[in-house]
Amino acid sequence: MADLAVKIRVSYEQPEELQQVLDMLGKGAEDVRKPRQQAGRYKKAYIDFDGFPCTQGNTAKHEKYGCRSP
């Protein structure tokens, strides 16, 4: 099975809400991008996530992403 990467779009009102999502995702959240100008009630963030449980026993990825061993 190949590594699986996911892109997540998050809508939030307060920065604390985004931080809670990032805390839940842990080390698997590689990159977080926010548009420069954000108008309206809800703010947006785009997260590249690559932290699913490793299935091939790659210990380097276990350390990098904090995923659990198979």
Coordinates of C-alpha atoms in Angstrom, one line a residue:
M1 CA 0.0 0.0 0.0
A2 CA 1.4 3.4 -1.0
D3 CA 1.7 6.3 1.4
L4 CA -1.5 8.4 1.6
A5 CA -1.5 12.1 1.7
V6 CA -4.6 14.3 2.4
K7 CA -5.3 18.0 1.9
I8 CA -7.7 19.4 4.5
R9 CA -9.6 22.7 4.3
V10 CA -10.6 24.1 7.7
S11 CA -13.0 26.9 8.4
Y12 CA -12.8 28.5 11.8
E13 CA -13.7 31.7 13.6
Q14 CA -11.0 32.0 16.3
P15 CA -7.3 31.1 16.0
E16 CA -7.7 28.8 19.0
E17 CA -10.1 26.6 17.0
L18 CA -7.5 26.1 14.3
Q19 CA -4.9 25.3 16.9
Q20 CA -7.2 22.6 18.4
V21 CA -7.4 21.0 15.0
L22 CA -3.7 21.1 14.5
D23 CA -3.2 19.6 18.0
M24 CA -5.6 16.7 17.1
L25 CA -3.7 16.0 13.8
G26 CA -0.4 16.0 15.7
K27 CA 2.9 15.8 13.8
G28 CA 1.2 14.6 10.6
A29 CA 0.2 18.2 9.8
E30 CA 3.1 19.0 7.5
D31 CA 2.1 22.4 6.1
V32 CA -0.5 25.0 7.1
R33 CA -1.4 27.7 4.7
K34 CA -3.7 30.7 5.3
P35 CA -4.8 33.1 2.6
R36 CA -3.3 36.6 3.1
Q37 CA -6.7 38.4 3.0
Q38 CA -9.6 36.8 4.7
A39 CA -13.0 38.6 4.8
G40 CA -16.1 37.5 6.5
R41 CA -17.0 35.6 9.7
Y42 CA -15.1 32.4 8.9
K43 CA -11.4 32.2 8.3
K44 CA -9.8 29.4 6.2
A45 CA -6.7 27.3 6.5
Y46 CA -5.3 24.6 4.2
I47 CA -3.4 21.7 5.8
D48 CA -1.3 19.1 4.1
F49 CA -1.6 16.0 6.2
D50 CA 0.6 12.9 5.8
G51 CA 0.5 11.3 9.2
F52 CA -1.6 8.1 8.7
P53 CA -0.5 5.0 10.5
C54 CA 2.5 3.5 8.6
T55 CA 1.8 0.1 7.2
Q56 CA 5.3 -0.8 5.8
G57 CA 7.4 -0.6 8.9
N58 CA 9.3 2.5 7.9
T59 CA 10.7 3.6 11.3
A60 CA 12.0 7.0 9.9
K61 CA 8.4 7.9 9.1
H62 CA 7.2 6.8 12.6
E63 CA 9.6 9.3 14.2
K64 CA 8.9 12.1 11.7
Y65 CA 5.1 11.9 11.8
G66 CA 4.5 10.4 15.2
C67 CA 2.4 7.7 13.6
R68 CA 1.9 4.3 15.3
S69 CA 3.7 1.2 14.2
P70 CA 1.8 -1.5 12.4

